[in-house]
Amino acid sequence: MLSGFWSDPAHVVFSNTHDDGGQPTAVAQSRGGGASLIRWLVAGILFTAGLLKLIGVPASPFAQYGWVWQPWVQSALVVFEFLLAVWLILPHGRFLSWLIAMLTFVTFAVVSGFLGWVGQASCGCFGEIKTSPWWVFGLDVVVVILLIFAKPKWNRPTEKSAALWFGGSVLAAIAVLATVHLRYGTIENGISYLRGDELIVSNRVIDFGRGERNTYVTRELIFKNNSNREIRFLGGTNDCSFRLGELNFILRPGESHTQKVLFRLPKESTPGVHCRDAQLYTDSTTNKVVTLKLCCRVTE
């Protein structure tokens, strides 16, 4: 069987896998080595994706469109990817870690395939690095195929303890994220506070919802001065499709300001999800340029 071919060294059982001295043959060792290589490769992909998302949080959040890509969901996904990456390279609970990795990448493939189908330009799977959903879909399918060949055997004593460790770690991480969310309003704001950002923005990813081409939609942003000095706003993006309004104002220490933003849905575009960036400029030492991501879904 193909799954047996790639099984872990400890679980390879073939009548001809040992020589007369009782040592594993080169064939058996290569089979186990292939499975280990695949597990390390998948762990590397998960760790890289999580790290790139994490780096992108303060400057340009993950969210593209819909609740699945909201910062709090993506923050939880980062924690999950890190924990699963660690579990995959540990020698305990290999069957369960393989099963969860398989389900994870099948889910990733479904989501990236859906994003490609609806016309999303970038899936946000690797943080600020723009990647086509179809490229990510292909990567997910390749990983699923590799995992099929790396299926280990069930080892009950190690599976139970590993499952308890993973489940406990996930619950602890969720508790931490929930605490940050309740304390600071959003995960993104919590990260900004912990980083010592002087300027807190209520939402750097603005979802303007669904609408027809060339229609106008308004939303509100809240800026808060988190420093002990005044912050002056110097202007920002104001063009035919997006207006931040009057931005020549000063925020005193601890003060908040609500700003209306006006967005025109793309006039000439195909139906589907569309995103663009806008910038605003301040004299803050930590937030001289604040990048906003504007997203909408154009209907027929």
PDB file of C-alpha atoms in Angstrom:
ATOM      1  CA  MET A   1       0.000   0.000   0.000  1.00  0.00           C
ATOM      2  CA  LEU A   2       1.167   3.538  -0.721  1.00  0.00           C
ATOM      3  CA  SER A   3       0.404   4.673   2.825  1.00  0.00           C
ATOM      4  CA  GLY A   4       2.638   1.937   4.174  1.00  0.00           C
ATOM      5  CA  PHE A   5       5.412   3.009   1.851  1.00  0.00           C
ATOM      6  CA  TRP A   6       5.627   6.395   3.569  1.00  0.00           C
ATOM      7  CA  SER A   7       4.929   5.297   7.136  1.00  0.00           C
ATOM      8  CA  ASP A   8       7.019   6.457  10.078  1.00  0.00           C
ATOM      9  CA  PRO A   9      10.131   4.413  10.924  1.00  0.00           C
ATOM     10  CA  ALA A  10       8.699   3.161  14.194  1.00  0.00           C
ATOM     11  CA  HIS A  11       5.557   1.874  12.501  1.00  0.00           C
ATOM     12  CA  VAL A  12       6.964   0.267   9.353  1.00  0.00           C
ATOM     13  CA  VAL A  13       6.120  -3.410   9.438  1.00  0.00           C
ATOM     14  CA  PHE A  14       7.225  -5.484   6.451  1.00  0.00           C
ATOM     15  CA  SER A  15       8.509  -9.024   6.520  1.00  0.00           C
ATOM     16  CA  ASN A  16      11.572  -7.998   4.588  1.00  0.00           C
ATOM     17  CA  THR A  17      12.418  -4.673   6.268  1.00  0.00           C
ATOM     18  CA  HIS A  18      15.196  -6.121   8.441  1.00  0.00           C
ATOM     19  CA  ASP A  19      18.363  -7.879   7.504  1.00  0.00           C
ATOM     20  CA  ASP A  20      19.720 -10.893   9.340  1.00  0.00           C
ATOM     21  CA  GLY A  21      21.233  -8.646  12.021  1.00  0.00           C
ATOM     22  CA  GLY A  22      17.826  -7.269  12.986  1.00  0.00           C
ATOM     23  CA  GLN A  23      18.614  -3.777  11.674  1.00  0.00           C
ATOM     24  CA  PRO A  24      16.234  -1.848   9.418  1.00  0.00           C
ATOM     25  CA  THR A  25      17.127  -2.138   5.773  1.00  0.00           C
ATOM     26  CA  ALA A  26      17.913   0.857   3.582  1.00  0.00           C
ATOM     27  CA  VAL A  27      14.476   0.528   1.957  1.00  0.00           C
ATOM     28  CA  ALA A  28      12.639   0.792   5.292  1.00  0.00           C
ATOM     29  CA  GLN A  29      14.793   3.723   6.367  1.00  0.00           C
ATOM     30  CA  SER A  30      14.093   5.565   3.128  1.00  0.00           C
ATOM     31  CA  ARG A  31      10.360   5.014   3.598  1.00  0.00           C
ATOM     32  CA  GLY A  32      10.433   6.528   7.068  1.00  0.00           C
ATOM     33  CA  GLY A  33      12.713   9.301   5.891  1.00  0.00           C
ATOM     34  CA  GLY A  34      10.224  10.262   3.187  1.00  0.00           C
ATOM     35  CA  ALA A  35       7.402  10.559   5.719  1.00  0.00           C
ATOM     36  CA  SER A  36       9.560  12.650   8.055  1.00  0.00           C
ATOM     37  CA  LEU A  37      10.558  14.937   5.212  1.00  0.00           C
ATOM     38  CA  ILE A  38       6.916  15.511   4.288  1.00  0.00           C
ATOM     39  CA  ARG A  39       5.991  16.290   7.882  1.00  0.00           C
ATOM     40  CA  TRP A  40       8.824  18.827   8.162  1.00  0.00           C
ATOM     41  CA  LEU A  41       7.800  20.358   4.828  1.00  0.00           C
ATOM     42  CA  VAL A  42       4.161  20.758   5.867  1.00  0.00           C
ATOM     43  CA  ALA A  43       5.239  22.164   9.248  1.00  0.00           C
ATOM     44  CA  GLY A  44       7.453  24.667   7.442  1.00  0.00           C
ATOM     45  CA  ILE A  45       4.565  25.805   5.236  1.00  0.00           C
ATOM     46  CA  LEU A  46       2.300  26.282   8.268  1.00  0.00           C
ATOM     47  CA  PHE A  47       4.962  28.150  10.236  1.00  0.00           C
ATOM     48  CA  THR A  48       5.818  30.426   7.289  1.00  0.00           C
ATOM     49  CA  ALA A  49       2.161  31.244   6.613  1.00  0.00           C
ATOM     50  CA  GLY A  50       1.545  32.018  10.280  1.00  0.00           C
ATOM     51  CA  LEU A  51       4.675  34.148  10.591  1.00  0.00           C
ATOM     52  CA  LEU A  52       3.835  36.206   7.498  1.00  0.00           C
ATOM     53  CA  LYS A  53       0.315  36.809   8.797  1.00  0.00           C
ATOM     54  CA  LEU A  54       1.695  37.826  12.186  1.00  0.00           C
ATOM     55  CA  ILE A  55       4.176  40.295  10.671  1.00  0.00           C
ATOM     56  CA  GLY A  56       1.368  41.875   8.666  1.00  0.00           C
ATOM     57  CA  VAL A  57      -0.954  42.517  11.611  1.00  0.00           C
ATOM     58  CA  PRO A  58       0.150  46.011  12.730  1.00  0.00           C
ATOM     59  CA  ALA A  59       0.534  47.640   9.324  1.00  0.00           C
ATOM     60  CA  SER A  60      -1.941  45.904   7.060  1.00  0.00           C
ATOM     61  CA  PRO A  61      -4.372  43.458   8.636  1.00  0.00           C
ATOM     62  CA  PHE A  62      -5.319  40.179   7.092  1.00  0.00           C
ATOM     63  CA  ALA A  63      -8.990  40.694   6.403  1.00  0.00           C
ATOM     64  CA  GLN A  64      -9.981  40.663   2.778  1.00  0.00           C
ATOM     65  CA  TYR A  65     -13.718  40.106   2.788  1.00  0.00           C
ATOM     66  CA  GLY A  66     -16.163  38.559   5.228  1.00  0.00           C
ATOM     67  CA  TRP A  67     -15.867  37.439   8.848  1.00  0.00           C
ATOM     68  CA  VAL A  68     -13.463  34.595   8.069  1.00  0.00           C
ATOM     69  CA  TRP A  69     -10.753  37.153   7.276  1.00  0.00           C
ATOM     70  CA  GLN A  70     -11.383  39.437  10.214  1.00  0.00           C
ATOM     71  CA  PRO A  71      -8.286  40.026  12.398  1.00  0.00           C
ATOM     72  CA  TRP A  72      -9.582  38.052  15.400  1.00  0.00           C
ATOM     73  CA  VAL A  73     -10.247  34.979  13.230  1.00  0.00           C
ATOM     74  CA  GLN A  74      -6.898  35.273  11.493  1.00  0.00           C
ATOM     75  CA  SER A  75      -5.110  35.740  14.826  1.00  0.00           C
ATOM     76  CA  ALA A  76      -6.655  32.491  16.044  1.00  0.00           C
ATOM     77  CA  LEU A  77      -5.588  30.852  12.778  1.00  0.00           C
ATOM     78  CA  VAL A  78      -1.995  32.033  13.323  1.00  0.00           C
ATOM     79  CA  VAL A  79      -1.930  30.359  16.748  1.00  0.00           C
ATOM     80  CA  PHE A  80      -3.442  27.184  15.303  1.00  0.00           C
ATOM     81  CA  GLU A  81      -0.880  27.071  12.471  1.00  0.00           C
ATOM     82  CA  PHE A  82       2.031  27.505  14.890  1.00  0.00           C
ATOM     83  CA  LEU A  83       0.766  24.797  17.258  1.00  0.00           C
ATOM     84  CA  LEU A  84       0.070  22.340  14.429  1.00  0.00           C
ATOM     85  CA  ALA A  85       3.510  23.004  12.912  1.00  0.00           C
ATOM     86  CA  VAL A  86       5.150  22.153  16.239  1.00  0.00           C
ATOM     87  CA  TRP A  87       3.012  19.039  16.676  1.00  0.00           C
ATOM     88  CA  LEU A  88       3.887  17.723  13.217  1.00  0.00           C
ATOM     89  CA  ILE A  89       7.589  17.570  14.012  1.00  0.00           C
ATOM     90  CA  LEU A  90       7.123  15.998  17.444  1.00  0.00           C
ATOM     91  CA  PRO A  91       7.380  12.191  17.734  1.00  0.00           C
ATOM     92  CA  HIS A  92       4.114  11.837  19.700  1.00  0.00           C
ATOM     93  CA  GLY A  93       0.566  11.577  18.393  1.00  0.00           C
ATOM     94  CA  ARG A  94       1.630  11.403  14.781  1.00  0.00           C
ATOM     95  CA  PHE A  95      -1.602   9.920  13.485  1.00  0.00           C
ATOM     96  CA  LEU A  96      -3.786  12.639  15.035  1.00  0.00           C
ATOM     97  CA  SER A  97      -1.437  15.420  13.919  1.00  0.00           C
ATOM     98  CA  TRP A  98      -1.500  13.932  10.418  1.00  0.00           C
ATOM     99  CA  LEU A  99      -5.327  13.767  10.488  1.00  0.00           C
ATOM    100  CA  ILE A 100      -5.684  17.380  11.662  1.00  0.00           C
ATOM    101  CA  ALA A 101      -3.160  18.544   9.053  1.00  0.00           C
ATOM    102  CA  MET A 102      -5.108  16.683   6.366  1.00  0.00           C
ATOM    103  CA  LEU A 103      -8.421  18.274   7.406  1.00  0.00           C
ATOM    104  CA  THR A 104      -6.740  21.683   7.666  1.00  0.00           C
ATOM    105  CA  PHE A 105      -5.328  21.668   4.154  1.00  0.00           C
ATOM    106  CA  VAL A 106      -8.519  20.255   2.675  1.00  0.00           C
ATOM    107  CA  THR A 107     -10.338  23.200   4.270  1.00  0.00           C
ATOM    108  CA  PHE A 108      -7.677  25.609   2.992  1.00  0.00           C
ATOM    109  CA  ALA A 109      -8.116  24.182  -0.523  1.00  0.00           C
ATOM    110  CA  VAL A 110     -11.891  24.655  -0.401  1.00  0.00           C
ATOM    111  CA  VAL A 111     -11.558  28.264   0.825  1.00  0.00           C
ATOM    112  CA  SER A 112      -8.829  29.258  -1.660  1.00  0.00           C
ATOM    113  CA  GLY A 113     -10.743  27.585  -4.487  1.00  0.00           C
ATOM    114  CA  PHE A 114     -13.867  29.528  -3.528  1.00  0.00           C
ATOM    115  CA  LEU A 115     -11.924  32.814  -3.433  1.00  0.00           C
ATOM    116  CA  GLY A 116     -10.521  32.119  -6.872  1.00  0.00           C
ATOM    117  CA  TRP A 117     -13.972  31.300  -8.178  1.00  0.00           C
ATOM    118  CA  VAL A 118     -15.536  34.556  -6.880  1.00  0.00           C
ATOM    119  CA  GLY A 119     -12.684  36.622  -8.338  1.00  0.00           C
ATOM    120  CA  GLN A 120     -10.639  37.511  -5.257  1.00  0.00           C
ATOM    121  CA  ALA A 121      -7.266  38.913  -6.357  1.00  0.00           C
ATOM    122  CA  SER A 122      -5.350  37.807  -3.250  1.00  0.00           C
ATOM    123  CA  CYS A 123      -6.323  35.362  -0.520  1.00  0.00           C
ATOM    124  CA  GLY A 124      -4.273  36.933   2.284  1.00  0.00           C
ATOM    125  CA  CYS A 125      -2.935  33.468   3.163  1.00  0.00           C
ATOM    126  CA  PHE A 126       0.626  34.789   3.448  1.00  0.00           C
ATOM    127  CA  GLY A 127       0.022  38.141   5.115  1.00  0.00           C
ATOM    128  CA  GLU A 128       1.031  41.156   3.055  1.00  0.00           C
ATOM    129  CA  ILE A 129       2.482  39.000   0.266  1.00  0.00           C
ATOM    130  CA  LYS A 130      -0.172  39.012  -2.441  1.00  0.00           C
ATOM    131  CA  THR A 131      -0.821  35.500  -3.699  1.00  0.00           C
ATOM    132  CA  SER A 132      -3.454  34.376  -6.194  1.00  0.00           C
ATOM    133  CA  PRO A 133      -6.054  32.065  -4.627  1.00  0.00           C
ATOM    134  CA  TRP A 134      -5.512  29.657  -7.512  1.00  0.00           C
ATOM    135  CA  TRP A 135      -1.782  29.352  -6.739  1.00  0.00           C
ATOM    136  CA  VAL A 136      -2.596  28.710  -3.082  1.00  0.00           C
ATOM    137  CA  PHE A 137      -5.282  26.205  -4.104  1.00  0.00           C
ATOM    138  CA  GLY A 138      -2.663  24.312  -6.129  1.00  0.00           C
ATOM    139  CA  LEU A 139      -0.269  24.340  -3.158  1.00  0.00           C
ATOM    140  CA  ASP A 140      -2.997  23.044  -0.832  1.00  0.00           C
ATOM    141  CA  VAL A 141      -3.833  20.195  -3.213  1.00  0.00           C
ATOM    142  CA  VAL A 142      -0.150  19.219  -3.472  1.00  0.00           C
ATOM    143  CA  VAL A 143       0.161  19.175   0.328  1.00  0.00           C
ATOM    144  CA  VAL A 144      -2.954  16.986   0.631  1.00  0.00           C
ATOM    145  CA  ILE A 145      -1.487  14.510  -1.868  1.00  0.00           C
ATOM    146  CA  LEU A 146       1.820  14.429  -0.015  1.00  0.00           C
ATOM    147  CA  LEU A 147       0.034  13.845   3.289  1.00  0.00           C
ATOM    148  CA  ILE A 148      -1.821  10.889   1.805  1.00  0.00           C
ATOM    149  CA  PHE A 149       1.530   9.202   1.181  1.00  0.00           C
ATOM    150  CA  ALA A 150       2.772  10.135   4.659  1.00  0.00           C
ATOM    151  CA  LYS A 151      -0.060   8.537   6.630  1.00  0.00           C
ATOM    152  CA  PRO A 152       1.283   6.978   9.861  1.00  0.00           C
ATOM    153  CA  LYS A 153      -0.270   4.168  11.845  1.00  0.00           C
ATOM    154  CA  TRP A 154      -2.389   4.633  14.950  1.00  0.00           C
ATOM    155  CA  ASN A 155      -0.416   4.475  18.195  1.00  0.00           C
ATOM    156  CA  ARG A 156      -2.937   4.827  21.019  1.00  0.00           C
ATOM    157  CA  PRO A 157      -0.631   5.535  24.005  1.00  0.00           C
ATOM    158  CA  THR A 158       0.978   8.568  22.361  1.00  0.00           C
ATOM    159  CA  GLU A 159      -2.128   9.781  20.515  1.00  0.00           C
ATOM    160  CA  LYS A 160      -4.155  10.426  23.681  1.00  0.00           C
ATOM    161  CA  SER A 161      -1.496  12.450  25.503  1.00  0.00           C
ATOM    162  CA  ALA A 162      -0.652  14.431  22.374  1.00  0.00           C
ATOM    163  CA  ALA A 163      -4.328  15.211  21.752  1.00  0.00           C
ATOM    164  CA  LEU A 164      -4.710  16.512  25.307  1.00  0.00           C
ATOM    165  CA  TRP A 165      -1.614  18.710  24.876  1.00  0.00           C
ATOM    166  CA  PHE A 166      -2.811  20.142  21.567  1.00  0.00           C
ATOM    167  CA  GLY A 167      -6.379  20.708  22.766  1.00  0.00           C
ATOM    168  CA  GLY A 168      -5.190  22.368  25.966  1.00  0.00           C
ATOM    169  CA  SER A 169      -2.809  24.625  24.038  1.00  0.00           C
ATOM    170  CA  VAL A 170      -5.559  25.685  21.626  1.00  0.00           C
ATOM    171  CA  LEU A 171      -7.967  26.462  24.491  1.00  0.00           C
ATOM    172  CA  ALA A 172      -5.297  28.460  26.331  1.00  0.00           C
ATOM    173  CA  ALA A 173      -4.518  30.441  23.186  1.00  0.00           C
ATOM    174  CA  ILE A 174      -8.217  31.153  22.588  1.00  0.00           C
ATOM    175  CA  ALA A 175      -8.556  32.370  26.184  1.00  0.00           C
ATOM    176  CA  VAL A 176      -5.628  34.769  25.700  1.00  0.00           C
ATOM    177  CA  LEU A 177      -7.064  36.107  22.417  1.00  0.00           C
ATOM    178  CA  ALA A 178     -10.506  36.535  23.993  1.00  0.00           C
ATOM    179  CA  THR A 179      -8.980  38.452  26.903  1.00  0.00           C
ATOM    180  CA  VAL A 180      -7.102  40.760  24.525  1.00  0.00           C
ATOM    181  CA  HIS A 181     -10.276  41.293  22.483  1.00  0.00           C
ATOM    182  CA  LEU A 182     -12.357  42.178  25.560  1.00  0.00           C
ATOM    183  CA  ARG A 183      -9.654  44.444  26.978  1.00  0.00           C
ATOM    184  CA  TYR A 184      -8.819  46.420  23.842  1.00  0.00           C
ATOM    185  CA  GLY A 185     -11.925  46.084  21.670  1.00  0.00           C
ATOM    186  CA  THR A 186     -10.219  44.189  18.846  1.00  0.00           C
ATOM    187  CA  ILE A 187      -7.252  41.857  18.491  1.00  0.00           C
ATOM    188  CA  GLU A 188      -5.628  44.386  16.175  1.00  0.00           C
ATOM    189  CA  ASN A 189      -5.930  47.177  18.737  1.00  0.00           C
ATOM    190  CA  GLY A 190      -4.513  44.897  21.409  1.00  0.00           C
ATOM    191  CA  ILE A 191      -1.463  44.179  19.272  1.00  0.00           C
ATOM    192  CA  SER A 192      -1.077  47.900  18.622  1.00  0.00           C
ATOM    193  CA  TYR A 193      -1.198  48.641  22.364  1.00  0.00           C
ATOM    194  CA  LEU A 194       1.314  45.909  23.137  1.00  0.00           C
ATOM    195  CA  ARG A 195       3.630  47.217  20.404  1.00  0.00           C
ATOM    196  CA  GLY A 196       3.431  50.722  21.828  1.00  0.00           C
ATOM    197  CA  ASP A 197       1.803  52.288  18.746  1.00  0.00           C
ATOM    198  CA  GLU A 198       0.913  55.912  19.319  1.00  0.00           C
ATOM    199  CA  LEU A 199      -2.112  55.898  17.026  1.00  0.00           C
ATOM    200  CA  ILE A 200      -4.911  53.328  17.321  1.00  0.00           C
ATOM    201  CA  VAL A 201      -7.307  52.907  14.381  1.00  0.00           C
ATOM    202  CA  SER A 202     -10.652  51.214  14.968  1.00  0.00           C
ATOM    203  CA  ASN A 203     -10.496  49.196  11.760  1.00  0.00           C
ATOM    204  CA  ARG A 204      -7.771  49.213   9.136  1.00  0.00           C
ATOM    205  CA  VAL A 205      -9.719  46.865   6.915  1.00  0.00           C
ATOM    206  CA  ILE A 206     -12.959  48.545   5.876  1.00  0.00           C
ATOM    207  CA  ASP A 207     -15.647  46.296   4.434  1.00  0.00           C
ATOM    208  CA  PHE A 208     -18.016  48.377   2.296  1.00  0.00           C
ATOM    209  CA  GLY A 209     -20.259  45.389   1.637  1.00  0.00           C
ATOM    210  CA  ARG A 210     -22.071  44.539  -1.572  1.00  0.00           C
ATOM    211  CA  GLY A 211     -23.208  47.044  -4.160  1.00  0.00           C
ATOM    212  CA  GLU A 212     -23.575  47.900  -7.796  1.00  0.00           C
ATOM    213  CA  ARG A 213     -20.847  49.544  -9.848  1.00  0.00           C
ATOM    214  CA  ASN A 214     -20.277  53.268  -9.399  1.00  0.00           C
ATOM    215  CA  THR A 215     -22.338  53.576  -6.198  1.00  0.00           C
ATOM    216  CA  TYR A 216     -21.143  55.435  -3.088  1.00  0.00           C
ATOM    217  CA  VAL A 217     -20.943  53.972   0.427  1.00  0.00           C
ATOM    218  CA  THR A 218     -19.889  55.632   3.688  1.00  0.00           C
ATOM    219  CA  ARG A 219     -18.287  54.172   6.779  1.00  0.00           C
ATOM    220  CA  GLU A 220     -16.802  55.569  10.000  1.00  0.00           C
ATOM    221  CA  LEU A 221     -13.304  55.248  11.428  1.00  0.00           C
ATOM    222  CA  ILE A 222     -12.260  56.057  14.980  1.00  0.00           C
ATOM    223  CA  PHE A 223      -8.724  57.299  15.678  1.00  0.00           C
ATOM    224  CA  LYS A 224      -7.347  57.320  19.214  1.00  0.00           C
ATOM    225  CA  ASN A 225      -4.161  58.933  20.460  1.00  0.00           C
ATOM    226  CA  ASN A 226      -2.430  56.338  22.635  1.00  0.00           C
ATOM    227  CA  SER A 227       0.603  58.510  23.404  1.00  0.00           C
ATOM    228  CA  ASN A 228       1.446  61.348  25.797  1.00  0.00           C
ATOM    229  CA  ARG A 229       1.955  63.860  22.960  1.00  0.00           C
ATOM    230  CA  GLU A 230      -0.235  65.499  20.345  1.00  0.00           C
ATOM    231  CA  ILE A 231      -0.578  63.794  16.965  1.00  0.00           C
ATOM    232  CA  ARG A 232      -1.216  65.927  13.913  1.00  0.00           C
ATOM    233  CA  PHE A 233      -2.926  64.469  10.839  1.00  0.00           C
ATOM    234  CA  LEU A 234      -1.304  65.735   7.656  1.00  0.00           C
ATOM    235  CA  GLY A 235      -3.652  64.387   4.976  1.00  0.00           C
ATOM    236  CA  GLY A 236      -4.219  61.209   3.050  1.00  0.00           C
ATOM    237  CA  THR A 237      -5.708  59.559   0.002  1.00  0.00           C
ATOM    238  CA  ASN A 238      -8.410  61.657  -1.636  1.00  0.00           C
ATOM    239  CA  ASP A 239      -9.225  60.681  -5.206  1.00  0.00           C
ATOM    240  CA  CYS A 240     -12.229  59.993  -7.415  1.00  0.00           C
ATOM    241  CA  SER A 241     -13.033  56.692  -5.687  1.00  0.00           C
ATOM    242  CA  PHE A 242     -12.104  57.336  -2.051  1.00  0.00           C
ATOM    243  CA  ARG A 243     -12.239  60.319   0.262  1.00  0.00           C
ATOM    244  CA  LEU A 244     -11.162  60.541   3.888  1.00  0.00           C
ATOM    245  CA  GLY A 245     -12.505  64.043   4.234  1.00  0.00           C
ATOM    246  CA  GLU A 246     -10.738  66.840   6.111  1.00  0.00           C
ATOM    247  CA  LEU A 247      -7.666  65.412   7.808  1.00  0.00           C
ATOM    248  CA  ASN A 248      -5.900  68.519   9.059  1.00  0.00           C
ATOM    249  CA  PHE A 249      -6.684  68.097  12.749  1.00  0.00           C
ATOM    250  CA  ILE A 250      -4.826  67.387  15.981  1.00  0.00           C
ATOM    251  CA  LEU A 251      -5.450  64.574  18.459  1.00  0.00           C
ATOM    252  CA  ARG A 252      -4.499  65.378  22.035  1.00  0.00           C
ATOM    253  CA  PRO A 253      -3.171  62.641  24.351  1.00  0.00           C
ATOM    254  CA  GLY A 254      -5.921  60.094  25.062  1.00  0.00           C
ATOM    255  CA  GLU A 255      -8.365  61.828  22.717  1.00  0.00           C
ATOM    256  CA  SER A 256     -10.476  60.020  20.077  1.00  0.00           C
ATOM    257  CA  HIS A 257     -11.847  61.305  16.781  1.00  0.00           C
ATOM    258  CA  THR A 258     -14.535  59.830  14.499  1.00  0.00           C
ATOM    259  CA  GLN A 259     -13.967  60.312  10.775  1.00  0.00           C
ATOM    260  CA  LYS A 260     -16.397  59.535   7.959  1.00  0.00           C
ATOM    261  CA  VAL A 261     -14.963  57.936   4.830  1.00  0.00           C
ATOM    262  CA  LEU A 262     -16.586  57.860   1.402  1.00  0.00           C
ATOM    263  CA  PHE A 263     -15.936  55.061  -1.074  1.00  0.00           C
ATOM    264  CA  ARG A 264     -17.131  54.644  -4.648  1.00  0.00           C
ATOM    265  CA  LEU A 265     -17.437  51.067  -5.815  1.00  0.00           C
ATOM    266  CA  PRO A 266     -15.335  50.452  -8.937  1.00  0.00           C
ATOM    267  CA  LYS A 267     -16.995  51.903 -12.022  1.00  0.00           C
ATOM    268  CA  GLU A 268     -15.527  49.503 -14.550  1.00  0.00           C
ATOM    269  CA  SER A 269     -14.883  46.120 -12.987  1.00  0.00           C
ATOM    270  CA  THR A 270     -16.014  42.539 -13.168  1.00  0.00           C
ATOM    271  CA  PRO A 271     -18.378  41.212 -10.497  1.00  0.00           C
ATOM    272  CA  GLY A 272     -16.613  39.824  -7.451  1.00  0.00           C
ATOM    273  CA  VAL A 273     -14.453  40.940  -4.543  1.00  0.00           C
ATOM    274  CA  HIS A 274     -12.271  44.018  -5.029  1.00  0.00           C
ATOM    275  CA  CYS A 275      -9.756  45.547  -2.627  1.00  0.00           C
ATOM    276  CA  ARG A 276      -7.511  48.583  -2.777  1.00  0.00           C
ATOM    277  CA  ASP A 277      -5.211  50.440  -0.386  1.00  0.00           C
ATOM    278  CA  ALA A 278      -5.432  53.990   0.914  1.00  0.00           C
ATOM    279  CA  GLN A 279      -3.007  55.908   3.119  1.00  0.00           C
ATOM    280  CA  LEU A 280      -3.214  58.637   5.701  1.00  0.00           C
ATOM    281  CA  TYR A 281      -0.219  60.578   7.016  1.00  0.00           C
ATOM    282  CA  THR A 282       0.576  61.818  10.525  1.00  0.00           C
ATOM    283  CA  ASP A 283       3.534  63.196  12.468  1.00  0.00           C
ATOM    284  CA  SER A 284       3.429  60.212  14.857  1.00  0.00           C
ATOM    285  CA  THR A 285       6.804  58.595  15.463  1.00  0.00           C
ATOM    286  CA  THR A 286       5.347  55.075  15.229  1.00  0.00           C
ATOM    287  CA  ASN A 287       2.558  55.583  12.689  1.00  0.00           C
ATOM    288  CA  LYS A 288       3.745  58.118  10.126  1.00  0.00           C
ATOM    289  CA  VAL A 289       1.861  56.243   7.391  1.00  0.00           C
ATOM    290  CA  VAL A 290      -1.306  54.309   8.177  1.00  0.00           C
ATOM    291  CA  THR A 291      -2.412  51.919   5.438  1.00  0.00           C
ATOM    292  CA  LEU A 292      -6.104  51.141   5.111  1.00  0.00           C
ATOM    293  CA  LYS A 293      -7.474  48.276   3.041  1.00  0.00           C
ATOM    294  CA  LEU A 294     -10.805  48.981   1.376  1.00  0.00           C
ATOM    295  CA  CYS A 295     -12.856  45.990   0.271  1.00  0.00           C
ATOM    296  CA  CYS A 296     -16.186  45.547  -1.430  1.00  0.00           C
ATOM    297  CA  ARG A 297     -18.066  43.035  -3.540  1.00  0.00           C
ATOM    298  CA  VAL A 298     -19.410  44.300  -6.834  1.00  0.00           C
ATOM    299  CA  THR A 299     -22.676  42.699  -7.922  1.00  0.00           C
ATOM    300  CA  GLU A 300     -24.016  42.353 -11.428  1.00  0.00           C
TER     301      GLU A 300
END
